[in-house]
């Protein structure tokens, strides 16, 4: 039995993983152990700092509920979520760029008819969002599913205000028509702060970072024979486009929410005039 030192303990732990049956699990755990140990050696991690880190992770887990995922929020603010998306981005030319899922896709979006209004509380600037779901060659994808969720006009998701917003507000699951088209009514979302009442908020304050995200609408688009895409559209001109707290903005996803002053168009869409309109196609990569 050899004495462990700063180097040999890492090799001992790695050696203990040699009989892991799943090769990928062995690779992941081996890499994790080597990087964690290297971090501790490089930073000369103290016992007190180790204990504080354990406490922080424990508190992060305790903050998680059926409608809130503090660990995803932590991954987001450390840029890990966006890094994983980038590492796994295998889209072809022209396919819609992916970005982070975010911590609020925790409930099923209610099935809605095309053209439905997902803003159930009102008070925001009326808006119509439309587009098509297409394959990489431009072919329409009839029957594609478009899952949508967003904050309201004041910057809150339904799960953050269960006493104010009805469940499913700002959410909808739509089925594209025979030409791959989708459209729905909503309000223009506003920039908002990510939750700061938990450990992640404390981390942001300790590092002097703001918690704000630019205004955006989330999408997950899927169709048979194609790889689903998780993405956002960001409202052009929104505050915080250059300093998103979760590093998720891509220029190709910034979308014009054009002002429309046309009573006949407003009647056609079933919204008050004037209103805003955004058009955005979702292009999927064939599997």
CSV table of N, CA and C in Angstrom, one decimal, residues 56-151:
chain,number,residue,atom,x,y,z
A,56,UNK,N,-22.7,25.0,-1.1
A,56,UNK,CA,-23.3,25.7,-2.2
A,56,UNK,C,-24.0,24.7,-3.1
A,57,UNK,N,-23.4,23.5,-3.4
A,57,UNK,CA,-24.1,22.5,-4.2
A,57,UNK,C,-25.3,21.9,-3.5
A,58,UNK,N,-25.1,21.7,-2.2
A,58,UNK,CA,-26.3,21.2,-1.5
A,58,UNK,C,-27.4,22.1,-1.5
A,59,UNK,N,-27.2,23.4,-1.3
A,59,UNK,CA,-28.2,24.4,-1.4
A,59,UNK,C,-28.8,24.5,-2.7
A,60,UNK,N,-28.0,24.3,-3.8
A,60,UNK,CA,-28.5,24.4,-5.1
A,60,UNK,C,-29.5,23.2,-5.4
A,61,UNK,N,-29.2,22.0,-4.9
A,61,UNK,CA,-30.1,20.9,-5.0
A,61,UNK,C,-31.4,21.1,-4.2
A,62,UNK,N,-31.3,21.7,-3.0
A,62,UNK,CA,-32.4,22.0,-2.2
A,62,UNK,C,-33.4,23.0,-2.8
A,63,UNK,N,-32.9,23.9,-3.7
A,63,UNK,CA,-33.7,24.9,-4.3
A,63,UNK,C,-34.5,24.3,-5.5
A,64,UNK,N,-34.2,23.1,-6.0
A,64,UNK,CA,-34.8,22.6,-7.1
A,64,UNK,C,-36.2,22.0,-6.7
A,65,UNK,N,-37.2,22.3,-7.6
A,65,UNK,CA,-38.6,21.8,-7.4
A,65,UNK,C,-39.1,21.3,-8.7
A,66,UNK,N,-40.3,20.9,-8.8
A,66,UNK,CA,-40.9,20.4,-10.0
A,66,UNK,C,-41.0,21.5,-11.1
A,67,UNK,N,-40.9,22.7,-10.6
A,67,UNK,CA,-41.1,23.9,-11.6
A,67,UNK,C,-39.9,24.8,-11.6
A,68,UNK,N,-38.8,24.4,-10.9
A,68,UNK,CA,-37.6,25.2,-10.9
A,68,UNK,C,-36.4,24.3,-10.9
A,69,UNK,N,-35.4,24.5,-11.8
A,69,UNK,CA,-34.2,23.7,-11.9
A,69,UNK,C,-33.0,24.6,-11.6
A,70,UNK,N,-32.6,24.7,-10.4
A,70,UNK,CA,-31.5,25.6,-10.0
A,70,UNK,C,-30.2,25.1,-10.6
A,71,UNK,N,-30.0,23.8,-10.8
A,71,UNK,CA,-28.8,23.3,-11.4
A,71,UNK,C,-28.6,23.7,-12.8
A,72,UNK,N,-29.7,23.7,-13.6
A,72,UNK,CA,-29.7,24.2,-14.9
A,72,UNK,C,-29.3,25.6,-14.9
A,73,UNK,N,-29.9,26.4,-14.0
A,73,UNK,CA,-29.6,27.8,-13.9
A,73,UNK,C,-28.1,28.0,-13.6
A,74,UNK,N,-27.5,27.2,-12.7
A,74,UNK,CA,-26.1,27.3,-12.4
A,74,UNK,C,-25.3,26.9,-13.7
A,75,UNK,N,-25.7,25.9,-14.4
A,75,UNK,CA,-25.0,25.5,-15.6
A,75,UNK,C,-25.1,26.7,-16.6
A,76,UNK,N,-26.2,27.4,-16.7
A,76,UNK,CA,-26.4,28.5,-17.6
A,76,UNK,C,-25.5,29.6,-17.3
A,77,UNK,N,-25.4,30.1,-16.0
A,77,UNK,CA,-24.6,31.3,-15.7
A,77,UNK,C,-23.1,31.0,-15.8
A,78,UNK,N,-22.7,29.7,-15.7
A,78,UNK,CA,-21.3,29.4,-15.8
A,78,UNK,C,-20.9,29.2,-17.3
A,79,UNK,N,-21.9,29.3,-18.2
A,79,UNK,CA,-21.6,29.1,-19.6
A,79,UNK,C,-21.5,27.7,-20.1
A,80,UNK,N,-21.8,26.7,-19.1
A,80,UNK,CA,-21.6,25.3,-19.5
A,80,UNK,C,-22.8,24.9,-20.4
A,81,UNK,N,-24.0,25.4,-20.2
A,81,UNK,CA,-25.1,25.0,-21.0
A,81,UNK,C,-24.8,25.4,-22.5
A,82,UNK,N,-24.3,26.6,-22.7
A,82,UNK,CA,-24.1,27.1,-24.0
A,82,UNK,C,-22.9,26.4,-24.6
A,83,UNK,N,-21.9,26.0,-23.8
A,83,UNK,CA,-20.8,25.3,-24.3
A,83,UNK,C,-21.2,23.9,-24.8
A,84,UNK,N,-22.1,23.2,-24.1
A,84,UNK,CA,-22.6,21.9,-24.5
A,84,UNK,C,-23.3,22.0,-25.8
A,85,UNK,N,-24.2,23.1,-25.9
A,85,UNK,CA,-24.9,23.3,-27.1
A,85,UNK,C,-23.9,23.4,-28.3
A,86,UNK,N,-22.9,24.2,-28.1
A,86,UNK,CA,-21.9,24.5,-29.2
A,86,UNK,C,-21.1,23.2,-29.6
A,87,UNK,N,-20.7,22.5,-28.5
A,87,UNK,CA,-20.0,21.2,-28.8
A,87,UNK,C,-20.8,20.3,-29.6
A,88,UNK,N,-22.1,20.3,-29.4
A,88,UNK,CA,-23.0,19.3,-30.0
A,88,UNK,C,-23.7,19.8,-31.2
A,89,UNK,N,-23.4,21.0,-31.6
A,89,UNK,CA,-24.0,21.6,-32.8
A,89,UNK,C,-23.4,21.0,-34.1
A,90,UNK,N,-24.2,20.2,-34.7
A,90,UNK,CA,-23.8,19.5,-36.0
A,90,UNK,C,-24.7,19.9,-37.1
A,91,UNK,N,-25.3,21.1,-37.0
A,91,UNK,CA,-26.2,21.5,-38.0
A,91,UNK,C,-25.6,21.8,-39.4
A,92,UNK,N,-26.3,21.5,-40.4
A,92,UNK,CA,-25.8,21.8,-41.7
A,92,UNK,C,-26.1,23.3,-42.1
A,93,UNK,N,-25.5,23.7,-43.2
A,93,UNK,CA,-25.7,25.1,-43.6
A,93,UNK,C,-27.1,25.5,-43.7
A,94,UNK,N,-27.5,26.6,-43.1
A,94,UNK,CA,-28.9,27.0,-43.2
A,94,UNK,C,-29.8,26.5,-42.1
A,95,UNK,N,-29.4,25.5,-41.3
A,95,UNK,CA,-30.3,25.0,-40.3
A,95,UNK,C,-30.3,26.0,-39.1
A,96,UNK,N,-31.4,26.0,-38.4
A,96,UNK,CA,-31.6,27.0,-37.3
A,96,UNK,C,-30.6,26.7,-36.2
A,97,UNK,N,-29.9,27.7,-35.7
A,97,UNK,CA,-29.0,27.5,-34.6
A,97,UNK,C,-29.7,27.2,-33.3
A,98,UNK,N,-29.0,26.3,-32.6
A,98,UNK,CA,-29.5,25.9,-31.3
A,98,UNK,C,-29.0,26.9,-30.2
A,99,UNK,N,-29.7,26.9,-29.1
A,99,UNK,CA,-29.2,27.6,-27.9
A,99,UNK,C,-29.8,27.0,-26.7
A,100,UNK,N,-29.6,27.6,-25.5
A,100,UNK,CA,-29.9,26.9,-24.2
A,100,UNK,C,-31.4,26.6,-24.0
A,101,UNK,N,-31.7,25.5,-23.3
A,101,UNK,CA,-33.0,25.2,-22.9
A,101,UNK,C,-33.6,26.2,-21.9
A,102,UNK,N,-32.7,26.5,-20.9
A,102,UNK,CA,-33.2,27.4,-19.8
A,102,UNK,C,-33.9,26.6,-18.7
A,103,UNK,N,-34.1,27.3,-17.6
A,103,UNK,CA,-34.6,26.6,-16.4
A,103,UNK,C,-36.1,26.5,-16.3
A,104,UNK,N,-36.8,27.1,-17.3
A,104,UNK,CA,-38.3,27.2,-17.1
A,104,UNK,C,-39.1,26.2,-18.0
A,105,UNK,N,-38.4,25.3,-18.7
A,105,UNK,CA,-39.2,24.4,-19.5
A,105,UNK,C,-39.4,23.2,-18.6
A,106,UNK,N,-40.2,23.4,-17.6
A,106,UNK,CA,-40.3,22.4,-16.5
A,106,UNK,C,-41.8,21.8,-16.5
A,107,UNK,N,-42.6,22.4,-17.3
A,107,UNK,CA,-44.0,21.9,-17.4
A,107,UNK,C,-44.4,21.7,-18.8
A,108,UNK,N,-45.3,20.8,-19.1
A,108,UNK,CA,-45.7,20.5,-20.5
A,108,UNK,C,-46.5,21.7,-21.0
A,109,UNK,N,-46.2,22.1,-22.2
A,109,UNK,CA,-47.0,23.2,-22.9
A,109,UNK,C,-48.3,22.6,-23.3
A,110,UNK,N,-49.4,23.4,-23.0
A,110,UNK,CA,-50.7,22.9,-23.4
A,110,UNK,C,-50.9,22.9,-25.0
A,111,UNK,N,-51.5,21.9,-25.5
A,111,UNK,CA,-51.8,21.8,-26.9
A,111,UNK,C,-52.7,22.9,-27.3
A,112,UNK,N,-52.4,23.6,-28.3
A,112,UNK,CA,-53.2,24.8,-28.8
A,112,UNK,C,-53.4,24.7,-30.3
A,113,UNK,N,-54.5,25.3,-30.8
A,113,UNK,CA,-54.7,25.4,-32.2
A,113,UNK,C,-53.9,26.5,-32.8
A,114,UNK,N,-53.5,26.4,-34.1
A,114,UNK,CA,-52.8,27.4,-34.7
A,114,UNK,C,-53.6,28.8,-34.6
A,115,UNK,N,-52.8,29.8,-34.3
A,115,UNK,CA,-53.5,31.1,-34.2
A,115,UNK,C,-53.9,31.4,-32.8
A,116,UNK,N,-53.8,30.5,-31.9
A,116,UNK,CA,-54.3,30.7,-30.5
A,116,UNK,C,-53.5,31.8,-29.8
A,117,UNK,N,-54.0,32.4,-28.8
A,117,UNK,CA,-53.4,33.4,-28.0
A,117,UNK,C,-52.8,32.7,-26.8
A,118,UNK,N,-51.4,32.8,-26.6
A,118,UNK,CA,-50.8,32.2,-25.4
A,118,UNK,C,-50.7,33.2,-24.3
A,119,UNK,N,-51.0,34.4,-24.5
A,119,UNK,CA,-51.0,35.4,-23.5
A,119,UNK,C,-52.4,35.5,-22.8
A,120,UNK,N,-52.5,34.8,-21.7
A,120,UNK,CA,-53.8,34.6,-21.0
A,120,UNK,C,-54.1,35.7,-20.0
A,121,UNK,N,-53.1,36.6,-19.8
A,121,UNK,CA,-53.4,37.6,-18.7
A,121,UNK,C,-53.4,39.0,-19.3
A,122,UNK,N,-52.9,39.2,-20.5
A,122,UNK,CA,-52.9,40.5,-21.1
A,122,UNK,C,-52.0,41.5,-20.5
A,123,UNK,N,-52.1,42.7,-20.9
A,123,UNK,CA,-51.2,43.7,-20.3
A,123,UNK,C,-50.0,44.0,-21.0
A,124,UNK,N,-49.6,43.1,-22.0
A,124,UNK,CA,-48.4,43.3,-22.7
A,124,UNK,C,-48.7,43.9,-24.1
A,125,UNK,N,-47.7,44.2,-24.9
A,125,UNK,CA,-47.9,44.7,-26.2
A,125,UNK,C,-48.3,43.6,-27.1
A,126,UNK,N,-49.5,43.6,-27.8
A,126,UNK,CA,-49.9,42.5,-28.6
A,126,UNK,C,-48.9,42.2,-29.8
A,127,UNK,N,-48.8,40.9,-30.1
A,127,UNK,CA,-47.8,40.5,-31.0
A,127,UNK,C,-48.3,39.2,-31.8
A,128,UNK,N,-47.9,39.1,-33.0
A,128,UNK,CA,-48.2,37.9,-33.8
A,128,UNK,C,-46.9,37.3,-34.2
A,129,UNK,N,-46.7,36.0,-33.9
A,129,UNK,CA,-45.4,35.3,-34.3
A,129,UNK,C,-45.8,34.2,-35.3
A,130,UNK,N,-45.1,34.2,-36.4
A,130,UNK,CA,-45.4,33.2,-37.5
A,130,UNK,C,-44.1,32.7,-38.1
A,131,UNK,N,-44.2,31.6,-38.9
A,131,UNK,CA,-43.1,31.1,-39.6
A,131,UNK,C,-43.4,29.8,-40.2
A,132,UNK,N,-42.4,29.1,-40.7
A,132,UNK,CA,-42.6,27.7,-41.2
A,132,UNK,C,-41.5,26.8,-40.6
A,133,UNK,N,-41.9,25.5,-40.6
A,133,UNK,CA,-40.9,24.5,-40.2
A,133,UNK,C,-40.4,23.8,-41.5
A,134,UNK,N,-39.1,23.9,-41.7
A,134,UNK,CA,-38.6,23.4,-43.0
A,134,UNK,C,-37.5,22.4,-42.8
A,135,UNK,N,-37.3,21.6,-43.8
A,135,UNK,CA,-36.1,20.7,-43.8
A,135,UNK,C,-34.9,21.5,-44.4
A,136,UNK,N,-33.8,21.0,-44.3
A,136,UNK,CA,-32.6,21.7,-44.7
A,136,UNK,C,-32.6,22.1,-46.2
A,137,UNK,N,-33.3,21.4,-47.0
A,137,UNK,CA,-33.4,21.7,-48.4
A,137,UNK,C,-34.5,22.7,-48.8
A,138,UNK,N,-35.2,23.2,-47.7
A,138,UNK,CA,-36.3,24.1,-47.9
A,138,UNK,C,-37.7,23.5,-48.1
A,139,UNK,N,-37.7,22.1,-48.0
A,139,UNK,CA,-39.0,21.4,-48.1
A,139,UNK,C,-39.8,21.6,-46.8
A,140,UNK,N,-41.1,21.9,-47.0
A,140,UNK,CA,-41.9,22.1,-45.8
A,140,UNK,C,-42.1,20.8,-45.0
A,141,UNK,N,-42.3,20.9,-43.7
A,141,UNK,CA,-42.5,19.8,-42.8
A,141,UNK,C,-43.9,19.8,-42.2
A,142,UNK,N,-44.9,19.3,-42.9
A,142,UNK,CA,-46.2,19.3,-42.4
A,142,UNK,C,-46.3,18.5,-41.1
A,143,UNK,N,-47.1,19.0,-40.2
A,143,UNK,CA,-47.3,18.2,-38.9
A,143,UNK,C,-46.1,18.3,-38.0
A,144,UNK,N,-45.2,19.2,-38.3
A,144,UNK,CA,-44.1,19.4,-37.3
A,144,UNK,C,-44.6,20.0,-36.0
A,145,UNK,N,-44.0,19.6,-34.9
A,145,UNK,CA,-44.4,20.2,-33.6
A,145,UNK,C,-43.6,21.4,-33.2
A,146,UNK,N,-44.2,22.4,-32.7
A,146,UNK,CA,-43.5,23.6,-32.3
A,146,UNK,C,-44.0,23.9,-30.9
A,147,UNK,N,-43.0,23.7,-29.9
A,147,UNK,CA,-43.3,23.9,-28.5
A,147,UNK,C,-42.7,25.3,-28.2
A,148,UNK,N,-43.6,26.1,-27.6
A,148,UNK,CA,-43.2,27.6,-27.4
A,148,UNK,C,-43.4,27.9,-25.9
A,149,UNK,N,-42.5,28.7,-25.3
A,149,UNK,CA,-42.7,29.2,-24.0
A,149,UNK,C,-42.0,30.5,-23.8
A,150,UNK,N,-42.5,31.4,-23.0
A,150,UNK,CA,-41.9,32.8,-22.9
A,150,UNK,C,-42.4,33.4,-21.6
A,151,UNK,N,-41.7,34.4,-21.2
A,151,UNK,CA,-42.1,35.3,-20.1
A,151,UNK,C,-43.2,36.2,-20.6
